Amino acid sequence: MRWIRAAGRGLLVAAVVLAGHVSAGAGADPGSARGGGRGPMTLATAGDLTGYLGPLLEGWNRGHPDERVTLVELPDAADEARAQLATGLRSGDGRYDILNMDVAWTSEFAAAGWIAPLEADRFPVDSFLPPVLDTARYGGRLYAVPYVTNAAMLYYRKDVLDRAGETPPRTWAELERQARTLAPRHGLGGYAGQFLPYEGLTVNATEAVYSAGGSILGDDGRVAADSPEVRTGLGFLARGVRDGWIPREALTYKEEESRQAFQDGRLLFLRNWPYAYAGASGADSRVAGKFGAVPLPGPDGPGTSVLGGSNLAVSARARHPESASDLIAYLTSAPVQRMVLTEGALPPVRAELYRDPGLIRRFPYLPTLRASVLSAAARPKSARYEQVSLVVQAVVHDVMAQHREPGESARRLARELSAVTRRG
């Protein structure tokens, strides 16, 4: 189960990689303030518990003995890895050359001048699933290259729905009805996601808002949280806890706790990333062969997932930026992206792999995942994303814990986000 835990962290928080060196300014030339363009490099990543990344880098090192890359593993948890990276970047620590960062960090790191703009024609951007590129841009420029993507799916107990003559829910109303009526008959909790106050709650809440047709921050960065759509999204989550079809225990769940609950046969429905499919199919799973996965539902039809995954970036003070760019091109090449899926259990960014019959046989969820990625949206873009996320977590936790009403929470969200964005 070790590789499953790793995949969850890598997918959800986007397996943070690297980062180093403080900025020379958000528009810095990637060749400035460093030594020659080619030579050895250091790549930092959140803990690679699957062990797949080392062999990928060895493939590079064998062919590039003068441009070897050294892997540095940061803490497993995304929040801890980000904190360690940010501390080093602010202080001017120059240990790392490449950053594989959560897709939500691109705007923040670019605005701070910690990562350098990249030349798009050096990378296979036309081969990527279209939505993932948006997570790598800031201010109209490419600051990173997608490496791993991710979108949420709704896992469901196929055996339970089949016995009831039901099909998987396509709307919130269907999900609520089935979670409220079918789940208790089988001693199951109705629905769970990742509702502990951490980045996962930001993601779950943002998905509910997006699915309702709203947004937290507009494309121009302005606060858009006090709206009927935001109240609808928050109301969906709050109503689930209030009416009991979201178990209160789910307010303590992160990815692994929620995956384990579904895998142990304690839930009818689960929102989670694709990595959970492998665990639920394993020999120690009580639901192996008894479940399926579909896109997230929304109020009136298919919902909207938040894009997860990780982006690779070059530090603004990388010692050898030419070598770093070539390494990123290598890691996003078709053969290596195939290995990202087959060896690391992480969703690749190259579109053709989602249509490969052999891979679909091995990973049956790929068509569903592709549909989810193509309809997914990025998290709010902000130079102060960390503070934005902390506000969302606090407000949404309060409304789900029944401490505040959705309308009041939407107003509070708008008020506190306005304070954050004014500081930025």
mmCIF file of C-alpha atoms in Angstrom, residues 261-396:
data_model
loop_
_atom_site.group_PDB
_atom_site.id
_atom_site.type_symbol
_atom_site.label_atom_id
_atom_site.label_comp_id
_atom_site.label_asym_id
_atom_site.label_seq_id
_atom_site.Cartn_x
_atom_site.Cartn_y
_atom_site.Cartn_z
ATOM 1 C CA ALA A 261 -13.177 4.329 4.443
ATOM 2 C CA PHE A 262 -14.413 3.524 0.939
ATOM 3 C CA GLN A 263 -12.004 0.626 0.524
ATOM 4 C CA ASP A 264 -13.111 -0.835 3.853
ATOM 5 C CA GLY A 265 -16.719 -0.848 2.649
ATOM 6 C CA ARG A 266 -17.963 2.026 4.828
ATOM 7 C CA LEU A 267 -19.155 4.459 2.142
ATOM 8 C CA LEU A 268 -21.577 4.410 -0.766
ATOM 9 C CA PHE A 269 -19.931 7.359 -2.557
ATOM 10 C CA LEU A 270 -16.490 8.936 -2.423
ATOM 11 C CA ARG A 271 -14.953 11.934 -4.127
ATOM 12 C CA ASN A 272 -11.238 11.240 -4.613
ATOM 13 C CA TRP A 273 -8.389 11.282 -7.105
ATOM 14 C CA PRO A 274 -7.637 8.434 -9.555
ATOM 15 C CA TYR A 275 -4.973 6.877 -7.333
ATOM 16 C CA ALA A 276 -7.782 5.561 -5.111
ATOM 17 C CA TYR A 277 -8.891 3.225 -7.916
ATOM 18 C CA ALA A 278 -5.852 1.002 -7.461
ATOM 19 C CA GLY A 279 -6.275 0.733 -3.717
ATOM 20 C CA ALA A 280 -9.966 -0.105 -3.996
ATOM 21 C CA SER A 281 -9.047 -2.816 -6.496
ATOM 22 C CA GLY A 282 -6.369 -4.389 -4.308
ATOM 23 C CA ALA A 283 -6.350 -7.765 -2.645
ATOM 24 C CA ASP A 284 -7.003 -6.251 0.792
ATOM 25 C CA SER A 285 -9.970 -4.183 -0.376
ATOM 26 C CA ARG A 286 -13.481 -5.173 0.654
ATOM 27 C CA VAL A 287 -14.928 -3.499 -2.439
ATOM 28 C CA ALA A 288 -12.641 -4.960 -5.111
ATOM 29 C CA GLY A 289 -14.763 -5.733 -8.171
ATOM 30 C CA LYS A 290 -17.785 -4.058 -6.581
ATOM 31 C CA PHE A 291 -17.272 -0.393 -7.445
ATOM 32 C CA GLY A 292 -17.089 1.990 -10.373
ATOM 33 C CA ALA A 293 -16.061 5.587 -11.076
ATOM 34 C CA VAL A 294 -17.838 8.388 -12.939
ATOM 35 C CA PRO A 295 -17.312 12.145 -13.297
ATOM 36 C CA LEU A 296 -18.435 14.308 -10.400
ATOM 37 C CA PRO A 297 -22.113 15.305 -10.493
ATOM 38 C CA GLY A 298 -23.348 18.892 -10.308
ATOM 39 C CA PRO A 299 -26.660 20.625 -9.603
ATOM 40 C CA ASP A 300 -28.167 19.893 -13.020
ATOM 41 C CA GLY A 301 -25.732 17.482 -14.665
ATOM 42 C CA PRO A 302 -21.990 16.801 -14.727
ATOM 43 C CA GLY A 303 -20.028 18.844 -12.219
ATOM 44 C CA THR A 304 -16.608 20.431 -12.436
ATOM 45 C CA SER A 305 -13.460 19.015 -10.897
ATOM 46 C CA VAL A 306 -10.541 21.106 -9.798
ATOM 47 C CA LEU A 307 -7.352 20.334 -11.677
ATOM 48 C CA GLY A 308 -4.709 18.752 -9.511
ATOM 49 C CA GLY A 309 -1.227 17.632 -10.379
ATOM 50 C CA SER A 310 2.231 19.143 -10.492
ATOM 51 C CA ASN A 311 4.146 21.487 -12.755
ATOM 52 C CA LEU A 312 7.885 21.559 -13.389
ATOM 53 C CA ALA A 313 9.589 24.930 -13.218
ATOM 54 C CA VAL A 314 13.126 26.295 -13.426
ATOM 55 C CA SER A 315 14.343 28.303 -10.466
ATOM 56 C CA ALA A 316 14.969 31.966 -11.231
ATOM 57 C CA ARG A 317 18.531 31.370 -10.012
ATOM 58 C CA ALA A 318 19.140 27.907 -11.433
ATOM 59 C CA ARG A 319 22.831 27.213 -11.941
ATOM 60 C CA HIS A 320 22.342 25.529 -15.308
ATOM 61 C CA PRO A 321 19.013 26.636 -16.809
ATOM 62 C CA GLU A 322 19.612 25.130 -20.262
ATOM 63 C CA SER A 323 20.132 21.693 -18.771
ATOM 64 C CA ALA A 324 17.119 22.234 -16.500
ATOM 65 C CA SER A 325 14.876 23.024 -19.482
ATOM 66 C CA ASP A 326 16.114 19.934 -21.318
ATOM 67 C CA LEU A 327 15.426 17.773 -18.273
ATOM 68 C CA ILE A 328 11.857 19.092 -18.142
ATOM 69 C CA ALA A 329 11.433 18.246 -21.848
ATOM 70 C CA TYR A 330 12.706 14.729 -21.086
ATOM 71 C CA LEU A 331 10.311 14.242 -18.159
ATOM 72 C CA THR A 332 7.360 15.328 -20.319
ATOM 73 C CA SER A 333 8.314 13.193 -23.326
ATOM 74 C CA ALA A 334 5.937 10.419 -24.394
ATOM 75 C CA PRO A 335 8.042 7.438 -23.161
ATOM 76 C CA VAL A 336 8.656 8.982 -19.754
ATOM 77 C CA GLN A 337 5.050 10.114 -19.372
ATOM 78 C CA ARG A 338 3.989 6.520 -20.017
ATOM 79 C CA MET A 339 6.245 5.446 -17.153
ATOM 80 C CA VAL A 340 4.769 8.158 -14.918
ATOM 81 C CA LEU A 341 1.478 6.289 -15.284
ATOM 82 C CA THR A 342 2.664 2.679 -15.326
ATOM 83 C CA GLU A 343 5.405 2.958 -12.696
ATOM 84 C CA GLY A 344 4.213 5.869 -10.579
ATOM 85 C CA ALA A 345 0.421 5.429 -10.840
ATOM 86 C CA LEU A 346 0.156 9.155 -11.609
ATOM 87 C CA PRO A 347 -2.043 10.605 -14.389
ATOM 88 C CA PRO A 348 0.119 11.794 -17.300
ATOM 89 C CA VAL A 349 -0.342 15.101 -19.115
ATOM 90 C CA ARG A 350 0.000 13.789 -22.685
ATOM 91 C CA ALA A 351 -3.352 13.362 -24.392
ATOM 92 C CA GLU A 352 -2.498 10.342 -26.566
ATOM 93 C CA LEU A 353 -1.920 8.093 -23.546
ATOM 94 C CA TYR A 354 -5.597 8.371 -22.570
ATOM 95 C CA ARG A 355 -6.585 6.746 -25.877
ATOM 96 C CA ASP A 356 -4.084 3.877 -25.722
ATOM 97 C CA PRO A 357 -6.052 0.568 -25.700
ATOM 98 C CA GLY A 358 -3.375 -1.260 -23.720
ATOM 99 C CA LEU A 359 -3.270 1.379 -21.029
ATOM 100 C CA ILE A 360 -7.065 1.505 -20.844
ATOM 101 C CA ARG A 361 -7.160 -2.241 -20.228
ATOM 102 C CA ARG A 362 -4.684 -1.817 -17.406
ATOM 103 C CA PHE A 363 -6.210 1.408 -16.046
ATOM 104 C CA PRO A 364 -9.958 1.217 -16.813
ATOM 105 C CA TYR A 365 -10.649 4.639 -15.328
ATOM 106 C CA LEU A 366 -8.639 6.496 -18.004
ATOM 107 C CA PRO A 367 -11.640 7.467 -20.196
ATOM 108 C CA THR A 368 -13.511 8.790 -17.145
ATOM 109 C CA LEU A 369 -10.416 10.617 -15.968
ATOM 110 C CA ARG A 370 -9.899 12.164 -19.404
ATOM 111 C CA ALA A 371 -13.480 13.460 -19.404
ATOM 112 C CA SER A 372 -12.979 14.878 -15.910
ATOM 113 C CA VAL A 373 -9.708 16.592 -16.828
ATOM 114 C CA LEU A 374 -11.151 18.113 -20.012
ATOM 115 C CA SER A 375 -14.025 19.677 -18.045
ATOM 116 C CA ALA A 376 -11.919 20.606 -15.020
ATOM 117 C CA ALA A 377 -10.854 24.094 -13.948
ATOM 118 C CA ALA A 378 -7.838 25.471 -12.135
ATOM 119 C CA ARG A 379 -7.963 26.667 -8.564
ATOM 120 C CA PRO A 380 -8.181 30.437 -8.042
ATOM 121 C CA LYS A 381 -5.053 32.167 -9.344
ATOM 122 C CA SER A 382 -3.509 34.552 -6.868
ATOM 123 C CA ALA A 383 -0.078 35.801 -5.908
ATOM 124 C CA ARG A 384 -1.260 35.149 -2.346
ATOM 125 C CA TYR A 385 -2.721 31.715 -2.982
ATOM 126 C CA GLU A 386 -1.646 30.285 0.374
ATOM 127 C CA GLN A 387 -3.637 32.945 2.245
ATOM 128 C CA VAL A 388 -6.604 32.527 -0.118
ATOM 129 C CA SER A 389 -6.665 28.797 0.572
ATOM 130 C CA LEU A 390 -6.441 29.255 4.344
ATOM 131 C CA VAL A 391 -9.449 31.592 4.268
ATOM 132 C CA VAL A 392 -11.486 29.118 2.195
ATOM 133 C CA GLN A 393 -10.614 26.267 4.544
ATOM 134 C CA ALA A 394 -11.650 28.175 7.658
ATOM 135 C CA VAL A 395 -14.927 29.464 6.225
ATOM 136 C CA VAL A 396 -15.998 26.168 4.649
#
